[in-house]
mmCIF file of C-alpha atoms in Angstrom:
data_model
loop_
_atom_site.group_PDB
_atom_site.id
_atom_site.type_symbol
_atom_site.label_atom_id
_atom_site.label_comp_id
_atom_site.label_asym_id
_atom_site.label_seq_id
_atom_site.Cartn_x
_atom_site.Cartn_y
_atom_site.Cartn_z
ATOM 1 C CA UNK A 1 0.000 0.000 0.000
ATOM 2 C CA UNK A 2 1.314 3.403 -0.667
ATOM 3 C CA UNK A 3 1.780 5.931 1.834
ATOM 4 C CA UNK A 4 1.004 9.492 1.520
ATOM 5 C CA UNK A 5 4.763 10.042 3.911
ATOM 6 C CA UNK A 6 6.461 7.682 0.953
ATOM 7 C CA UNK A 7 5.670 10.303 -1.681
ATOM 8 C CA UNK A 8 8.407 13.081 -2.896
ATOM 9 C CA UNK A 9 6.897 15.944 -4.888
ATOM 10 C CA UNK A 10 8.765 18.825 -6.574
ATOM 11 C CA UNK A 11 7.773 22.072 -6.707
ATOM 12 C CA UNK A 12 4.677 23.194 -9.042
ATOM 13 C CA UNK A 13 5.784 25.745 -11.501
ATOM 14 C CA UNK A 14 4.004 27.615 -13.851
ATOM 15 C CA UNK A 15 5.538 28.189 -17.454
ATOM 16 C CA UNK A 16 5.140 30.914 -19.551
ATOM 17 C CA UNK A 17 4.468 28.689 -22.834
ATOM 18 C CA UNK A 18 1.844 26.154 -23.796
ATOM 19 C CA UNK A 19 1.449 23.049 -22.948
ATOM 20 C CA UNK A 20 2.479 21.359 -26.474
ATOM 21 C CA UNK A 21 6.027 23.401 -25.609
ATOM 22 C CA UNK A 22 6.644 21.474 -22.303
ATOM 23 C CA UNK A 23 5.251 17.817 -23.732
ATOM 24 C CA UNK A 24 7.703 18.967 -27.108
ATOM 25 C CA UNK A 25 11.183 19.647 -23.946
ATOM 26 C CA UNK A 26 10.251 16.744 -22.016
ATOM 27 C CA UNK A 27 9.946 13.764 -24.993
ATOM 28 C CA UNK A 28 13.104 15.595 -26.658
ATOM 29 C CA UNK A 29 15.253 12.791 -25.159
ATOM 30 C CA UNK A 30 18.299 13.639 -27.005
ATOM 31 C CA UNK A 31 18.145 17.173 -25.171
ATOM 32 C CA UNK A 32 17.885 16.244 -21.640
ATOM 33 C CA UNK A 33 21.825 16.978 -20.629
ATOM 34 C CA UNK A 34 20.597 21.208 -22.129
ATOM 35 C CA UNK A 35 18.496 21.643 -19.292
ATOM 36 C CA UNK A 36 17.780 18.407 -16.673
ATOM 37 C CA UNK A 37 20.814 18.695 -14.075
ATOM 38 C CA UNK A 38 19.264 15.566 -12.020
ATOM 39 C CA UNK A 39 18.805 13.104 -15.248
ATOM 40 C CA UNK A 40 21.479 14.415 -18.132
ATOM 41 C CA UNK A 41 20.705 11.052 -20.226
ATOM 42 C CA UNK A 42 18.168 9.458 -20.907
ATOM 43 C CA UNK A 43 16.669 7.109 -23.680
ATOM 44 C CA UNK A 44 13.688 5.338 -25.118
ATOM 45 C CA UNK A 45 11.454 4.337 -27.282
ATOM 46 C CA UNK A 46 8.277 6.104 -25.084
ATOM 47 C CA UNK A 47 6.440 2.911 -25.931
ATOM 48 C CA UNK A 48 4.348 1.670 -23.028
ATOM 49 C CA UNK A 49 6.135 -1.103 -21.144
ATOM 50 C CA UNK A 50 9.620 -0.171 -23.048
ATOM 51 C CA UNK A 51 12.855 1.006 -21.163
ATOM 52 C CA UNK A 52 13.662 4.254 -19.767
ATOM 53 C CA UNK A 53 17.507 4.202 -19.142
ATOM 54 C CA UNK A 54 18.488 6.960 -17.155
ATOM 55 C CA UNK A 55 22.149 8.875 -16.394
ATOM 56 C CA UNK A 56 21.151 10.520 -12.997
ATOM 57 C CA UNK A 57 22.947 11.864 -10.668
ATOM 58 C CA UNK A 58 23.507 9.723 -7.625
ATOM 59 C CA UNK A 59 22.650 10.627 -3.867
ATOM 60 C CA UNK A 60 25.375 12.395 -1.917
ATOM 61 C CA UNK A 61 27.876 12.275 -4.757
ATOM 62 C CA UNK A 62 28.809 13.985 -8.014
ATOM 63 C CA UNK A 63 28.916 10.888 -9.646
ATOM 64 C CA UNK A 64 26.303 10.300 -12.723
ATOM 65 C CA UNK A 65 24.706 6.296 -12.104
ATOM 66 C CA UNK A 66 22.606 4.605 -14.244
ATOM 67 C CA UNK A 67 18.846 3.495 -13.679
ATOM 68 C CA UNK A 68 16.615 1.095 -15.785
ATOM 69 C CA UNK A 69 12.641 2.183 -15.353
ATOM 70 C CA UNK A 70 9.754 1.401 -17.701
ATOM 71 C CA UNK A 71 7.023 3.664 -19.250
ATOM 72 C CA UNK A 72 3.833 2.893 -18.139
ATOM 73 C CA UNK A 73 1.744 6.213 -18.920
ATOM 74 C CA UNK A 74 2.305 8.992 -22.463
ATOM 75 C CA UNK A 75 -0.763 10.872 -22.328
ATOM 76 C CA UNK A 76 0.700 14.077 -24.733
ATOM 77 C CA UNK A 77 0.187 17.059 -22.838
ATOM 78 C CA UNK A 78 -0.342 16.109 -19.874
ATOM 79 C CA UNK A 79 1.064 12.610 -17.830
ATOM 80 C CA UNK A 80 4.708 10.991 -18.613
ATOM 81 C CA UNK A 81 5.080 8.392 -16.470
ATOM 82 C CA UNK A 82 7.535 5.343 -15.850
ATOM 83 C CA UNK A 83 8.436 2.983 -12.733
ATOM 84 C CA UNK A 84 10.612 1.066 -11.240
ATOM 85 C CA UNK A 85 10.232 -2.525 -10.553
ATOM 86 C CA UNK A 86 11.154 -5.512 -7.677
ATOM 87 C CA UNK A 87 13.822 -7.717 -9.078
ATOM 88 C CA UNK A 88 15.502 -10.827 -7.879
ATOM 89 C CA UNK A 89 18.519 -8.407 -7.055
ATOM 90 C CA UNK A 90 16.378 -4.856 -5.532
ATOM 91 C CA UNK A 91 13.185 -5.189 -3.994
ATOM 92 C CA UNK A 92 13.144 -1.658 -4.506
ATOM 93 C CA UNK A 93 10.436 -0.491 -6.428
ATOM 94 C CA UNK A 94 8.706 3.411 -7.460
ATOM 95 C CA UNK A 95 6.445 5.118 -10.075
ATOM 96 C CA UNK A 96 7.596 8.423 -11.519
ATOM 97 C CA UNK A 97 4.556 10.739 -12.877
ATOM 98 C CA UNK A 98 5.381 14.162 -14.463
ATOM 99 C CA UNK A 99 2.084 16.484 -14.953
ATOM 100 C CA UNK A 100 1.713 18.702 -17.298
ATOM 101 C CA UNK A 101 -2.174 21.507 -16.942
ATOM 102 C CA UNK A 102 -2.630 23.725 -19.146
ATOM 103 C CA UNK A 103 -3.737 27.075 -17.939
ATOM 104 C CA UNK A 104 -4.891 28.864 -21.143
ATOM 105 C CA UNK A 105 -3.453 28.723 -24.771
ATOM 106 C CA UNK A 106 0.092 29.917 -23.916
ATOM 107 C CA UNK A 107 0.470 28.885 -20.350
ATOM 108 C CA UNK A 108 0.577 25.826 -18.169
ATOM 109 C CA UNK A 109 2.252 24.362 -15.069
ATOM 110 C CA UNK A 110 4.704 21.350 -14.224
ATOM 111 C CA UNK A 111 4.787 18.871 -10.980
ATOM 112 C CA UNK A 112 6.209 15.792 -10.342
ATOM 113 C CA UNK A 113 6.333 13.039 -8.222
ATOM 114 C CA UNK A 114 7.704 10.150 -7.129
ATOM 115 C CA UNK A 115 6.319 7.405 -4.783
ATOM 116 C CA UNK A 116 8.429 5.118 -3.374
ATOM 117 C CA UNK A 117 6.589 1.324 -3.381
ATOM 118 C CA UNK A 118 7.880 -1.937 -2.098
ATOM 119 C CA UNK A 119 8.553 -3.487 0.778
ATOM 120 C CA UNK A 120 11.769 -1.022 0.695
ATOM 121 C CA UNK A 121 9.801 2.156 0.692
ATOM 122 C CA UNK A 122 9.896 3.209 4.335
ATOM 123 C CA UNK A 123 13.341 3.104 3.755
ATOM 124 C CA UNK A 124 14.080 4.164 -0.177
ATOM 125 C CA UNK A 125 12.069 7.813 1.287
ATOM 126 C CA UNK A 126 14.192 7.831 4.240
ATOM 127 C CA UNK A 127 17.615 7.234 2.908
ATOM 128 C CA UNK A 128 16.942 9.492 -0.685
ATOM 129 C CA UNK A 129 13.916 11.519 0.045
ATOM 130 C CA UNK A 130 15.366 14.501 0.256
ATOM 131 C CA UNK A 131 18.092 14.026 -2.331
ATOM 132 C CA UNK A 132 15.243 13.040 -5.023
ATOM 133 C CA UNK A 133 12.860 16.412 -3.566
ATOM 134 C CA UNK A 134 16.015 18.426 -4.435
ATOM 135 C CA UNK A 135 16.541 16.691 -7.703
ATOM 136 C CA UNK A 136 13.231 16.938 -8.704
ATOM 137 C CA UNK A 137 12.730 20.631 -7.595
ATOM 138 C CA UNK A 138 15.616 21.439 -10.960
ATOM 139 C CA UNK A 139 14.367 19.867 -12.723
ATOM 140 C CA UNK A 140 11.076 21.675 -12.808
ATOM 141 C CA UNK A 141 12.964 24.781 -12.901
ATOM 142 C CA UNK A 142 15.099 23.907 -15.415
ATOM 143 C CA UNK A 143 11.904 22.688 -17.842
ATOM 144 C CA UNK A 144 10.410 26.075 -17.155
ATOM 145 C CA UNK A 145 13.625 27.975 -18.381
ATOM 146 C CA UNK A 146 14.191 25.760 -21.342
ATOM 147 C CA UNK A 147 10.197 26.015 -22.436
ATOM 148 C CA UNK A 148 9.814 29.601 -21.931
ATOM 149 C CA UNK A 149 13.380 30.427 -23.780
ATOM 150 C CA UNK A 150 12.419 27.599 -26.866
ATOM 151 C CA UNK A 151 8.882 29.067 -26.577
ATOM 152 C CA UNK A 152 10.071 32.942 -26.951
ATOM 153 C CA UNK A 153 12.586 31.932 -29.751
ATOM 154 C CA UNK A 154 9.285 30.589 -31.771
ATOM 155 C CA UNK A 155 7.412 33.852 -31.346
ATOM 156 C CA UNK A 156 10.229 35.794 -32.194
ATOM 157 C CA UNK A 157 10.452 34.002 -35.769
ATOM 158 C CA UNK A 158 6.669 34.193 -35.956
ATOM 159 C CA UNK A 159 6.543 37.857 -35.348
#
């Protein structure tokens, strides 16, 4: 059962460009290491049930690590999820959602979460709660900057 203590959630931050802007940063895979500080690789084929391989940045350390997840949710627009699961080597298991709400034609807002699952999850929230919280607190701030200045540079050619 999850727990409502076993759940890490970034900041919510509103981004001065539309929601197609945001979905268009966040499936540019090949981009990450521009503006993600917490994940600087990452790859897939954003099929459901297919690999996310991540290059993330590992607790307490400078040191980049790599971790295996698979997508479970690609709703454009709006949810990107993926999770981890139990193997015979980590009982450790979570489920990563990204949300994406559009607020009007050029404006929307970003959260994520994480919730750690498993019989490790007491533990996975102690030992990297806050590590992950700070993680995923750049990362929404660095997919607001990289929307807004991708978003401004298509105005400006429009205009």
């Amino acid at each position: 059962m999850t727990k409502a203590q076993n759940i890490v959630t970034s900041i919510r931050v509103e981004i001065d460009a539309p929601a197609s802007v945001v979905w268009q940063v966040l499936t540019d895979l090949e981009r990450y290491s521009e503006w993600n500080t917490f994940c600087p690789g990452i790859s897939s084929t954003l099929k459901i049930g297919d690999p996310v391989t991540m290059q993330v940045k590992t607790p307490n350390s400078h040191e980049i690590g790599t971790a295996v997840e698979y997508l479970v949710c690609f709703e454009p627009e709006r949810l990107l999820s993926w999770e981890a699961r139990p193997t015979s080597q980590s009982k450790d298991a979570a489920r990563r959602d990204q949300y994406v709400e559009a607020l009007g034609p050029e404006r929307c807002s970003y959260v994520t979460t994480d919730v750690f699952l498993g019989l490790n999850a007491d533990q996975l929230m102690k030992n990297i709660g806050a590590w992950a919280k700070a993680g995923f607190d750049e990362v929404a701030r660095g997919l607001k900057k990289q929307a807004e200045a991708i978003y401004a540079q298509q105005k400006r050619v429009r205009d």
